Coordinates of C-alpha atoms and ligand atoms in Angstrom, one line a residue:
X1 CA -198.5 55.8 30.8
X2 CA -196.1 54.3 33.1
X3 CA -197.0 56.2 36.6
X4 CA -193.2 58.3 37.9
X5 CA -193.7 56.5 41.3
X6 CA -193.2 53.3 39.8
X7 CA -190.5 54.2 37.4
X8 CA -187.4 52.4 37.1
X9 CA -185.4 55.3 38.1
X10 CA -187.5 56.6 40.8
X11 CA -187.6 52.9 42.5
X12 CA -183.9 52.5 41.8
X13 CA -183.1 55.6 43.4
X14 CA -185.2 55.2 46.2
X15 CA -183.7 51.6 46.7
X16 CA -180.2 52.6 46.9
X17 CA -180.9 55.5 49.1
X18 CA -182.7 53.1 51.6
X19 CA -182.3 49.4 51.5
X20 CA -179.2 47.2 52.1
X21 CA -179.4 44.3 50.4
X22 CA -177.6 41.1 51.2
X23 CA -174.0 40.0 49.9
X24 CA -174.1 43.3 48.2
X25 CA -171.3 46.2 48.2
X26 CA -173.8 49.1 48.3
X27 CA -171.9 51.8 46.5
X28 CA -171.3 49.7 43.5
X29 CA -175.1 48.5 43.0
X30 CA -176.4 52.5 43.6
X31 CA -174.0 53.7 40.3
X32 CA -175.4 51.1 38.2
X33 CA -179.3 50.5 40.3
X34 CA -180.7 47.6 40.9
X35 CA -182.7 45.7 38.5
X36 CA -186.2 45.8 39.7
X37 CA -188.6 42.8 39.5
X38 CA -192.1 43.2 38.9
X39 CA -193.4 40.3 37.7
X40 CA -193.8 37.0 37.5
X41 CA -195.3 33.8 35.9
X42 CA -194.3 30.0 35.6
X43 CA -190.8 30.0 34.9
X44 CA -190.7 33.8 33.7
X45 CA -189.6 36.9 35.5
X46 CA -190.5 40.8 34.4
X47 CA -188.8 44.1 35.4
X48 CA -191.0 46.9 35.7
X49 CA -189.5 47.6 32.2
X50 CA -191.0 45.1 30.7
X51 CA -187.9 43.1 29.8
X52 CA -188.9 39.5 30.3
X53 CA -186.2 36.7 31.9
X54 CA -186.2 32.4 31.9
X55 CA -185.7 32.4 35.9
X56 CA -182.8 29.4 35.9
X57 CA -182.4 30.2 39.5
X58 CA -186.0 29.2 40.9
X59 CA -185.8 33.0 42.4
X60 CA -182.9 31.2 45.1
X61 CA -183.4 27.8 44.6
X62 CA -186.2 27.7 46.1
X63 CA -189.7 28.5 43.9
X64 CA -190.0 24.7 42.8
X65 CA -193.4 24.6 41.5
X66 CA -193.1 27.8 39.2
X67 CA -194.5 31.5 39.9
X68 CA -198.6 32.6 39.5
X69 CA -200.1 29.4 41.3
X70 CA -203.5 30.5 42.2
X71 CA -203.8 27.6 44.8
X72 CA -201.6 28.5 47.2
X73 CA -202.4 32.7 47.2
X74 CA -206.1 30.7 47.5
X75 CA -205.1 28.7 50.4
X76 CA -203.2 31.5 52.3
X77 CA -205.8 34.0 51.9
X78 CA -208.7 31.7 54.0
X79 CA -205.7 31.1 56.3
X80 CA -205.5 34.5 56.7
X81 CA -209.1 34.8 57.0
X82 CA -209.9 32.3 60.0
X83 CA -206.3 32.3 61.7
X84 CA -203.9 34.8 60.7
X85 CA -201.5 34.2 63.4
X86 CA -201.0 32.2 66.1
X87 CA -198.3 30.6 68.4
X88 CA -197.0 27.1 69.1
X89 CA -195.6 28.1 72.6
X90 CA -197.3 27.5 75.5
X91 CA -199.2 23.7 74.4
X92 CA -201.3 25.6 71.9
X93 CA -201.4 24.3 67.7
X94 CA -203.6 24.8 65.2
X95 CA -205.0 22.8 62.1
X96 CA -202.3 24.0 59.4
X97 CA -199.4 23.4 61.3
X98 CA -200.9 19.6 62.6
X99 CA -201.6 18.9 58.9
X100 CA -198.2 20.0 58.0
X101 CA -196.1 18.4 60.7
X102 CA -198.2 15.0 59.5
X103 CA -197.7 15.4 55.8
X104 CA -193.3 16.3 56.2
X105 CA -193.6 13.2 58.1
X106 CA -195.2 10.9 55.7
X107 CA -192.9 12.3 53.2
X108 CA -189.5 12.4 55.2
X109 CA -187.5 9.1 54.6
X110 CA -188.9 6.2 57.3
X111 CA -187.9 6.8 61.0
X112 CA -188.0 11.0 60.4
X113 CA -191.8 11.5 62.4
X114 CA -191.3 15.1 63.8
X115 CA -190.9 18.3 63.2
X116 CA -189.7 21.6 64.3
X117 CA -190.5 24.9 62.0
X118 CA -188.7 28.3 61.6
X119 CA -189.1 30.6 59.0
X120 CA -185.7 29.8 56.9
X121 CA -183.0 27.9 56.3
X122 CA -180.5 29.5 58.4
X123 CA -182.6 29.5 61.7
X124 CA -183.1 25.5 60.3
X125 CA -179.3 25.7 61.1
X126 CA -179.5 27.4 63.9
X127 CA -182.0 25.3 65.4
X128 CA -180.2 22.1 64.2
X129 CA -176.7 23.3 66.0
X130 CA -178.6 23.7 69.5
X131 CA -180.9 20.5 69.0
X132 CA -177.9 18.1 68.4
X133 CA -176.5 19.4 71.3
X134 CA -178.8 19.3 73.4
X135 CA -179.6 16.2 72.7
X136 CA -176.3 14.9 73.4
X137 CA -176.4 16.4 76.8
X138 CA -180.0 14.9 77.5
X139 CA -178.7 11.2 76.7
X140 CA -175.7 11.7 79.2
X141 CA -172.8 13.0 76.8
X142 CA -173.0 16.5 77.1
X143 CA -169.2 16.4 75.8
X144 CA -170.4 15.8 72.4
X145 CA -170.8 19.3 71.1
X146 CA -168.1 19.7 68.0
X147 CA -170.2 19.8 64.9
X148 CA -168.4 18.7 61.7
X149 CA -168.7 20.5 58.2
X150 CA -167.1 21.3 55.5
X151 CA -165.4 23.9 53.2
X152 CA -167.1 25.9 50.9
X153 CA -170.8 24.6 52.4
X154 CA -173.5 27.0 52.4
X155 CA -176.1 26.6 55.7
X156 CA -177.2 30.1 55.9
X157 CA -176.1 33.8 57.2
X158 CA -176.8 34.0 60.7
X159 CA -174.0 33.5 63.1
X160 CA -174.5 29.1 63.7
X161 CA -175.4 28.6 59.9
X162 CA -172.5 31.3 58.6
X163 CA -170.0 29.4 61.0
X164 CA -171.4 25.6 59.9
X165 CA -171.0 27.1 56.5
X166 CA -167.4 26.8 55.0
X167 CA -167.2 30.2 53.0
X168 CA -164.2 31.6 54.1
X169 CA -165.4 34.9 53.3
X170 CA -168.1 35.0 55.5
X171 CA -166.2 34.0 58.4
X172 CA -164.2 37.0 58.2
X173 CA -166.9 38.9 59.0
X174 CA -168.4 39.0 62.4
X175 CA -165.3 36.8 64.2
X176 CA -167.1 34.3 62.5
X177 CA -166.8 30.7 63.5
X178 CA -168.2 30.6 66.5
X179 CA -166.6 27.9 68.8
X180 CA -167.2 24.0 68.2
X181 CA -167.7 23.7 64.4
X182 CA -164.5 22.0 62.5
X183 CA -164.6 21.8 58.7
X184 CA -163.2 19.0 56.6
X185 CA -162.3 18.8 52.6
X186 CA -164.8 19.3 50.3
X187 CA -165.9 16.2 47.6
X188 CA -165.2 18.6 45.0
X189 CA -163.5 16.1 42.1
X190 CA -163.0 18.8 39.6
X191 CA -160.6 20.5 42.3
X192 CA -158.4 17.3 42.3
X193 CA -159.0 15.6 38.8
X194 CA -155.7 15.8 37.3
X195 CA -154.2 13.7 40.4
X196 CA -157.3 11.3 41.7
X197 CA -160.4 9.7 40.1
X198 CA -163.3 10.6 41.3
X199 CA -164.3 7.5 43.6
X200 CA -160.7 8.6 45.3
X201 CA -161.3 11.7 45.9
X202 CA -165.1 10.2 47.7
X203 CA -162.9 8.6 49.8
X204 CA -160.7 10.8 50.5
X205 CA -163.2 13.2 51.6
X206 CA -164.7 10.5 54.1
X207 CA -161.2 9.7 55.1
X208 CA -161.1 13.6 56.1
X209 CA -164.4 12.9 58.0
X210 CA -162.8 10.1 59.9
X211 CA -159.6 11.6 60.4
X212 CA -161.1 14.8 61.9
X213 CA -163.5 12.8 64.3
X214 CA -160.2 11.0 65.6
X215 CA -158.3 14.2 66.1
X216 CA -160.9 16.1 68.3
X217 CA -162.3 12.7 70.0
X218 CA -165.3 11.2 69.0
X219 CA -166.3 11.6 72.4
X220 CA -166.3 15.2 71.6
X221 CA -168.3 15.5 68.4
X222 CA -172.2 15.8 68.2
X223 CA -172.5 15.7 64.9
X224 CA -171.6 15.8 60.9
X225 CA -173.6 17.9 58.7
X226 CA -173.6 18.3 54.7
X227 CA -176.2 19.4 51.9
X228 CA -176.5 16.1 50.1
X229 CA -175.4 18.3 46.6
X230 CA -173.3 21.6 48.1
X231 CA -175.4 24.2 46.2
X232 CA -174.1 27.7 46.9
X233 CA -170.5 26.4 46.9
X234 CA -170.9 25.4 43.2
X235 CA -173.8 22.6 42.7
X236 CA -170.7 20.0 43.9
X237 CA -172.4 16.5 42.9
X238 CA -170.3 14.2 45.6
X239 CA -168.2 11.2 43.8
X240 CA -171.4 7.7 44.0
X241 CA -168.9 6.0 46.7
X242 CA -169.0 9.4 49.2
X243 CA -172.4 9.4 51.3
X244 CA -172.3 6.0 52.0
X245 CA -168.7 6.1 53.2
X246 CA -169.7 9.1 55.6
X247 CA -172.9 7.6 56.7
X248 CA -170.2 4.6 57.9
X249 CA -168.0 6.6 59.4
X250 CA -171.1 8.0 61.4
X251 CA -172.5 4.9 62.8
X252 CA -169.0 4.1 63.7
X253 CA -168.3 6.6 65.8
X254 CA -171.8 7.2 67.0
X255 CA -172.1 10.6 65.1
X256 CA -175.8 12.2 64.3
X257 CA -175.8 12.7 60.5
X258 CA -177.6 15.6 59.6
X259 CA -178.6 16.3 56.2
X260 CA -179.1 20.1 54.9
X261 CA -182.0 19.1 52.7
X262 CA -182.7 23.2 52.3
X263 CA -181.6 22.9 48.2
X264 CA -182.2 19.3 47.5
X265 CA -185.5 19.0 49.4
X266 CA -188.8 19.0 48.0
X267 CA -187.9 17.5 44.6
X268 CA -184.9 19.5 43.4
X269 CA -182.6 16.2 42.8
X270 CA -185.3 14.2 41.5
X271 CA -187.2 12.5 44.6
X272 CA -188.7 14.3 47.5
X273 CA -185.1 14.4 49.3
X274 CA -181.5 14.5 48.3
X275 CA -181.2 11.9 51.1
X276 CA -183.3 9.4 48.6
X277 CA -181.4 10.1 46.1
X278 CA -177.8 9.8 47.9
X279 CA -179.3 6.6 50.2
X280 CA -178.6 8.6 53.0
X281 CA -180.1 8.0 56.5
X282 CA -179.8 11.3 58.2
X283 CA -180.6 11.8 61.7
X284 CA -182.0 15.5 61.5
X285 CA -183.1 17.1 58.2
X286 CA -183.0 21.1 57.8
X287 CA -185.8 22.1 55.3
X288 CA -186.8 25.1 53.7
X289 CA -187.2 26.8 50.6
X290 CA -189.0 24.2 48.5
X291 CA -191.4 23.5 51.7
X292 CA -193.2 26.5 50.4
X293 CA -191.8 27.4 46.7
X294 CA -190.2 30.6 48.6
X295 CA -194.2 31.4 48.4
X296 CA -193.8 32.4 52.1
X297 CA -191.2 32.0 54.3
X298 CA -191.0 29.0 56.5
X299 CA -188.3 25.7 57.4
X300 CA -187.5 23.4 59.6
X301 CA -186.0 20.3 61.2
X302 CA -187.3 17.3 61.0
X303 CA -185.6 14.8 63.3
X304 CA -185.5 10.9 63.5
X305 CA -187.3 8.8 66.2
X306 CA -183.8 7.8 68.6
X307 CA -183.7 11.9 68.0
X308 CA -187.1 12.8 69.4
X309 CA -186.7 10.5 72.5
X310 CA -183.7 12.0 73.4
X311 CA -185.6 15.6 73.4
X312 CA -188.0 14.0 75.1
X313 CA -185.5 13.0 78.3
X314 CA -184.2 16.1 78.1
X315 CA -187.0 18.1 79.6
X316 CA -188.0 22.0 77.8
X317 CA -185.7 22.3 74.7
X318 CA -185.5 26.0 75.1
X319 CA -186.0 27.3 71.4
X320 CA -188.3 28.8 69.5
X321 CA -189.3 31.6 67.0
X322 CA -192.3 33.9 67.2
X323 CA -193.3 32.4 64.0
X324 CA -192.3 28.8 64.6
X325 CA -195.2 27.2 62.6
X326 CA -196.9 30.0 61.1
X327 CA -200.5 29.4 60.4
X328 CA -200.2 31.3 56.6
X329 CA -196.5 29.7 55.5
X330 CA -198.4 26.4 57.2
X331 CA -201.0 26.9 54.6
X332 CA -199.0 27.8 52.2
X333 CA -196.4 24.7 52.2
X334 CA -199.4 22.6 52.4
X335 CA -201.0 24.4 49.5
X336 CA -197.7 24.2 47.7
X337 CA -196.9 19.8 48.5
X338 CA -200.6 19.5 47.4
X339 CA -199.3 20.7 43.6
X340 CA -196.4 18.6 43.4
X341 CA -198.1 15.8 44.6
X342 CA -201.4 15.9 42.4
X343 CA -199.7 17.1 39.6
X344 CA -196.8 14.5 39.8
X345 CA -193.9 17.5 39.5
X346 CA -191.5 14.5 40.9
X347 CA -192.7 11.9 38.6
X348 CA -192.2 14.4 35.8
X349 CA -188.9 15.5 36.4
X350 CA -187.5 12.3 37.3
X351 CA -188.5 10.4 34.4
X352 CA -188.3 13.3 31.7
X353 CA -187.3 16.8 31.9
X354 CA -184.1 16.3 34.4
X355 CA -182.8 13.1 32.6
X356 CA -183.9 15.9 29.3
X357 CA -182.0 18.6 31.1
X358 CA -179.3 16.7 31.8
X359 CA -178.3 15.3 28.8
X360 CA -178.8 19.0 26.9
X361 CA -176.1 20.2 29.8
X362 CA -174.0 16.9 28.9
X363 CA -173.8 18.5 25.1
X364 CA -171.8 22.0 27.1
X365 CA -168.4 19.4 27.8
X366 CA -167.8 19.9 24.2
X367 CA -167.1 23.4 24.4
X368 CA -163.4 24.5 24.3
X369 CA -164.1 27.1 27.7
X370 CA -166.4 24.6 29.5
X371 CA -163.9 22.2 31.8
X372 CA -166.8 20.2 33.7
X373 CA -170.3 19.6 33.6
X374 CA -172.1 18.9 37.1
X375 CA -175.3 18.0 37.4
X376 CA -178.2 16.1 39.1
X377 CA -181.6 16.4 39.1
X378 CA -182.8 20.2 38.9
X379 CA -179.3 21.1 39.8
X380 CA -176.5 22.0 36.9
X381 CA -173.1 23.7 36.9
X382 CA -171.4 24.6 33.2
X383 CA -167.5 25.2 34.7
X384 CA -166.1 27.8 32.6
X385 CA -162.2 27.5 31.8
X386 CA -159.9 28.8 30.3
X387 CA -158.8 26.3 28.0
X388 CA -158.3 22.5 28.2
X389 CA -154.7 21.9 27.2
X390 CA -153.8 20.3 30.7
X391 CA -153.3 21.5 34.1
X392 CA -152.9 25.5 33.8
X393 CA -155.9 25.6 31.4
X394 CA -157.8 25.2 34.5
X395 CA -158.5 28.0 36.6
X396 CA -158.6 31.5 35.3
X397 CA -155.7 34.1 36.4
X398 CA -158.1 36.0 38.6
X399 CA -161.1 34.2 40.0
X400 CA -165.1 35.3 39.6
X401 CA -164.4 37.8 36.9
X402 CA -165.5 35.3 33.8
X403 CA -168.3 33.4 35.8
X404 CA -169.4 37.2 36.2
X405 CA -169.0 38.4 32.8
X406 CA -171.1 35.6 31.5
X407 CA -173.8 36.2 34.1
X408 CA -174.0 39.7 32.5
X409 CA -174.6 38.0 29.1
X410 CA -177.1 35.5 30.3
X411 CA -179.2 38.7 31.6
X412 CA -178.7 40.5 28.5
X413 CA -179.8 37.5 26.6
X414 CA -182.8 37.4 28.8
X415 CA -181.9 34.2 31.2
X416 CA -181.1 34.3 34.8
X417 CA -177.9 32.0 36.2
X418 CA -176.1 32.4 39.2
X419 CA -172.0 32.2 38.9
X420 CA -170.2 30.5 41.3
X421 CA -166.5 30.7 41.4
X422 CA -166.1 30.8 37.0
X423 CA -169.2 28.3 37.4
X424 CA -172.8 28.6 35.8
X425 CA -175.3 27.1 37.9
X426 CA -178.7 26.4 37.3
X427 CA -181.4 25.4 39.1
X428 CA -184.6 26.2 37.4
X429 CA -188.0 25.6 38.4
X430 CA -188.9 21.9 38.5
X431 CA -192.2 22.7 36.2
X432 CA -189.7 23.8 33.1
X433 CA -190.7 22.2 29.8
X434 CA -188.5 20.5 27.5
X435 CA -188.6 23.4 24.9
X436 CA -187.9 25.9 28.1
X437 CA -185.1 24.0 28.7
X438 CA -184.3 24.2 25.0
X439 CA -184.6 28.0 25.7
X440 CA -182.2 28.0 28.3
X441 CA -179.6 25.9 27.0
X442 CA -179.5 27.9 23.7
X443 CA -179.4 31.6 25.9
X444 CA -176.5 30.1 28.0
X445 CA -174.7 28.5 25.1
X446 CA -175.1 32.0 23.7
X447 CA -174.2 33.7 26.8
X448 CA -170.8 31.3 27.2
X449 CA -169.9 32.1 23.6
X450 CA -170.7 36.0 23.8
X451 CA -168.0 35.4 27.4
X452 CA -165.2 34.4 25.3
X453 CA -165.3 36.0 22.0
Ligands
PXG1 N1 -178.8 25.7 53.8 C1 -178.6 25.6 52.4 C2 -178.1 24.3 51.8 C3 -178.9 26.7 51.6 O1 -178.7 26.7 50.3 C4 -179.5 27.9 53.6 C5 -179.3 26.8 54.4 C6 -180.1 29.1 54.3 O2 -181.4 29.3 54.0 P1 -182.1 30.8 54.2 O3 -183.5 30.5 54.0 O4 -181.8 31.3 55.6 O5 -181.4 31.7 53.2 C7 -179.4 27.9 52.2 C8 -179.7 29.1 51.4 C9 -177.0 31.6 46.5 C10 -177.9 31.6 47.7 O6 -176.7 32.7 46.0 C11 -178.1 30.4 48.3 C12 -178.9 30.4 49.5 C13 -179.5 31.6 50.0 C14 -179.2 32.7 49.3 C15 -178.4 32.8 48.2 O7 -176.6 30.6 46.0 N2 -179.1 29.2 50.2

């Protein structure tokens, strides 16, 4: 018998009396509750009613090497053990943060040799925004402070990553961006396709880069900063010409390039970086969320060589987080690299289930409501339309309404996908087999179907 103080009701209740939950309107989640999570195993999710989901989201992008593995709750419980916590202020370390700082080296494209941690993604940001400036300031240009992004990027929800993000809704809240960030077009083809080709739009995006950097002064900017596949804003795949255009119009101006690896890192696009994949040679990297498979919480910037002397001139870089390093997430991103490493997770999805997953997802541009199919990697995005007789067969009347209708389906057909903007987007964990991914692709062909019927 199910015990009352773990009922779905009781813990619904209970949830909407006392938790606020994140990009959430509170009154409308406590009339219908929230779905509760209980459970989990490799790419599977349970609510404490038993109803069991394909988790196409990796949790938020982020659990990479699948739910349940026993080596990492191994490795964090003799971290916790011998060293539960400890700091990195004050010229103390200990062993799982040396062994970590080592191994995100040797894994980091060439020339990337240090890190700094945080716990997420958006104090990544954060911790990115004051480095480049500081660093600036330390090699004699303390004009160059203007950080350049872009619209609809995601780099987190605290007040630097919300403002280096370009979602215009955020910004309204919290007299949100905070001064010194600029943001630049998008390389969002499908936005543009009926006028440019795709390799037009790359540069025209770069262009926007350049023209930017001339407007403020280059004198003025610090530094350009872009997730090598925008993820949040829609899993945007950037035209093949874009990141090398940008990465010129960096070294041209003397920009730092820094690469929001938080998504693509760790595997997601089909090498250990979306930097490998793109060719780009990024000055700072955020990290996070497949550092540890979301297993604990734990990020950070890992910055190039010409980066790290600078810091070094610079005297104390004034920043730092109680849990800067943890000695458990330490553990637990080393426990978590050791899997994808020894059990060739890269390997695998680069040579068969993402070139599998791909083409399956290539199959969806047949379907009268689906306009585009993006994809890379781990990453997908089924853009719902609706219709394809030209131009005003494009967008929907009213925005969000269908993407969310569908997401409604996929969860009644037992399949977790996020909707971005009348898109589906997937990024599933990168252990899915080839008959999961036949499981999701028939659920989300279902789900699409179900939408528009
Ligand atoms: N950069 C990128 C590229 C991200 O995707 C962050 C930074 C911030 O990380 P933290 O760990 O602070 O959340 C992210 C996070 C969504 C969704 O619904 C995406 C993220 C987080 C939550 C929800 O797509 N990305």
């Amino acid at each position: 018998m199910q015990n009352l103080h773990n009922s779905n009701a009781h813990l619904q209740e209970l949830d909407a009396r006392h938790h606020l939950h994140p990009f959430t309107h509170a009154p409308s989640l406590a009339k219908r509750g929230a779905r509760v999570i209980s459970k989990a195993e490799g790419v599977y999710l349970w609510d404490v009613e038993g109803n069991q989901f394909l988790d196409a989201m990796a949790g938020l992008w982020c659990v990479n090497v699948g739910y349940g593995r026993q080596e990492i709750l191994e490795a964090v419980s003799a971290q916790m053990q011998q060293l539960p916590y400890y700091n990195t202020f004050f010229q103390t370390t200990h062993p799982p943060v040396v062994e970590l700082s080592a191994k995100v080296a040797e894994l980091t494209p060439e020339g990337l040799n240090r890190v700094f941690f945080c716990s997420s993604g958006s104090e990544a940001n954060d911790t990115v925004l004051r480095m480049v400036r500081h660093y600036w300031a330390s090699v004699g240009k303390p004009a160059k402070h203007i950080v350049i992004s872009r619209e609809n990027a995601y780099h987190g929800s605290t007040m630097a990553g919300a403002s280096l993000g370009g979602m215009k809704p955020m910004h309204k809240q919290g007299g949100l961006p905070i001064g010194g960030i600029e943001h630049i077009m998008q390389p969002h083809w499908f936005l543009h396709s009926d006028e440019l080709s795709e390799e037009e739009v790359g540069r025209k995006a770069a262009q926007a880069l350049e023209d930017k950097i001339v407007e403020v002064g280059a004198e003025n900017v610090a530094a350009f900063i872009g997730e090598p596949v925008q993820g949040a804003g829609g899993v945007i795949v950037p035209p093949s010409n874009y990141w090398s255009l940008i990465q010129d119009v960096c070294n041209k101006y003397n920009i730092l390039l820094v690469a929001d690896e938080v998504i693509c890192g760790f595997g997601r696009t089909g090498s250990w970086f979306g930097s490998n994949t793109f060719d780009i040679k990024p000055d700072l990297m955020a990290i996070a969320k497949g550092l540890s498979s979301g297993y604990l919480p734990i990020g950070g910037v890992v910055v190039s060589d010409k980066v790290a002397e600078g810091l070094d001139a610079g005297g104390d870089f004034n920043h730092g987080y109680t849990y800067s390093g943890h000695p458990a997430c330490a553990a637990a991103a080393l426990a978590n690299i050791e899997i994808i490493q020894k059990d060739k997770i890269i390997e695998k999805v680069a040579a068969t289930t993402a070139p599998y997953l791909q083409k399956k997802l290539a199959e969806f541009a047949t379907h009268p409501n689906v306009g585009q199919v993006r994809g890379v990697g781990m990453l997908g995005a089924l853009q719902l339309v609706p219709g394809k007789k030209g131009k005003s067969q494009k967008f929907f009347e009213k925005a969000d309404e269908t993407g969310v209708r569908c997401r409604e389906h996929c969860l009644d057909n037992g399949l977790v996908m996020r909707a971005v903007d009348d898109a589906m987007i997937l990024s599933p964990p990168l252990v899915i087999t080839e008959a999961e991914i036949d499981e999701l692709c028939e659920k989300a062909l279902k789900s699409i179907d179900q939408t528009f019927s």
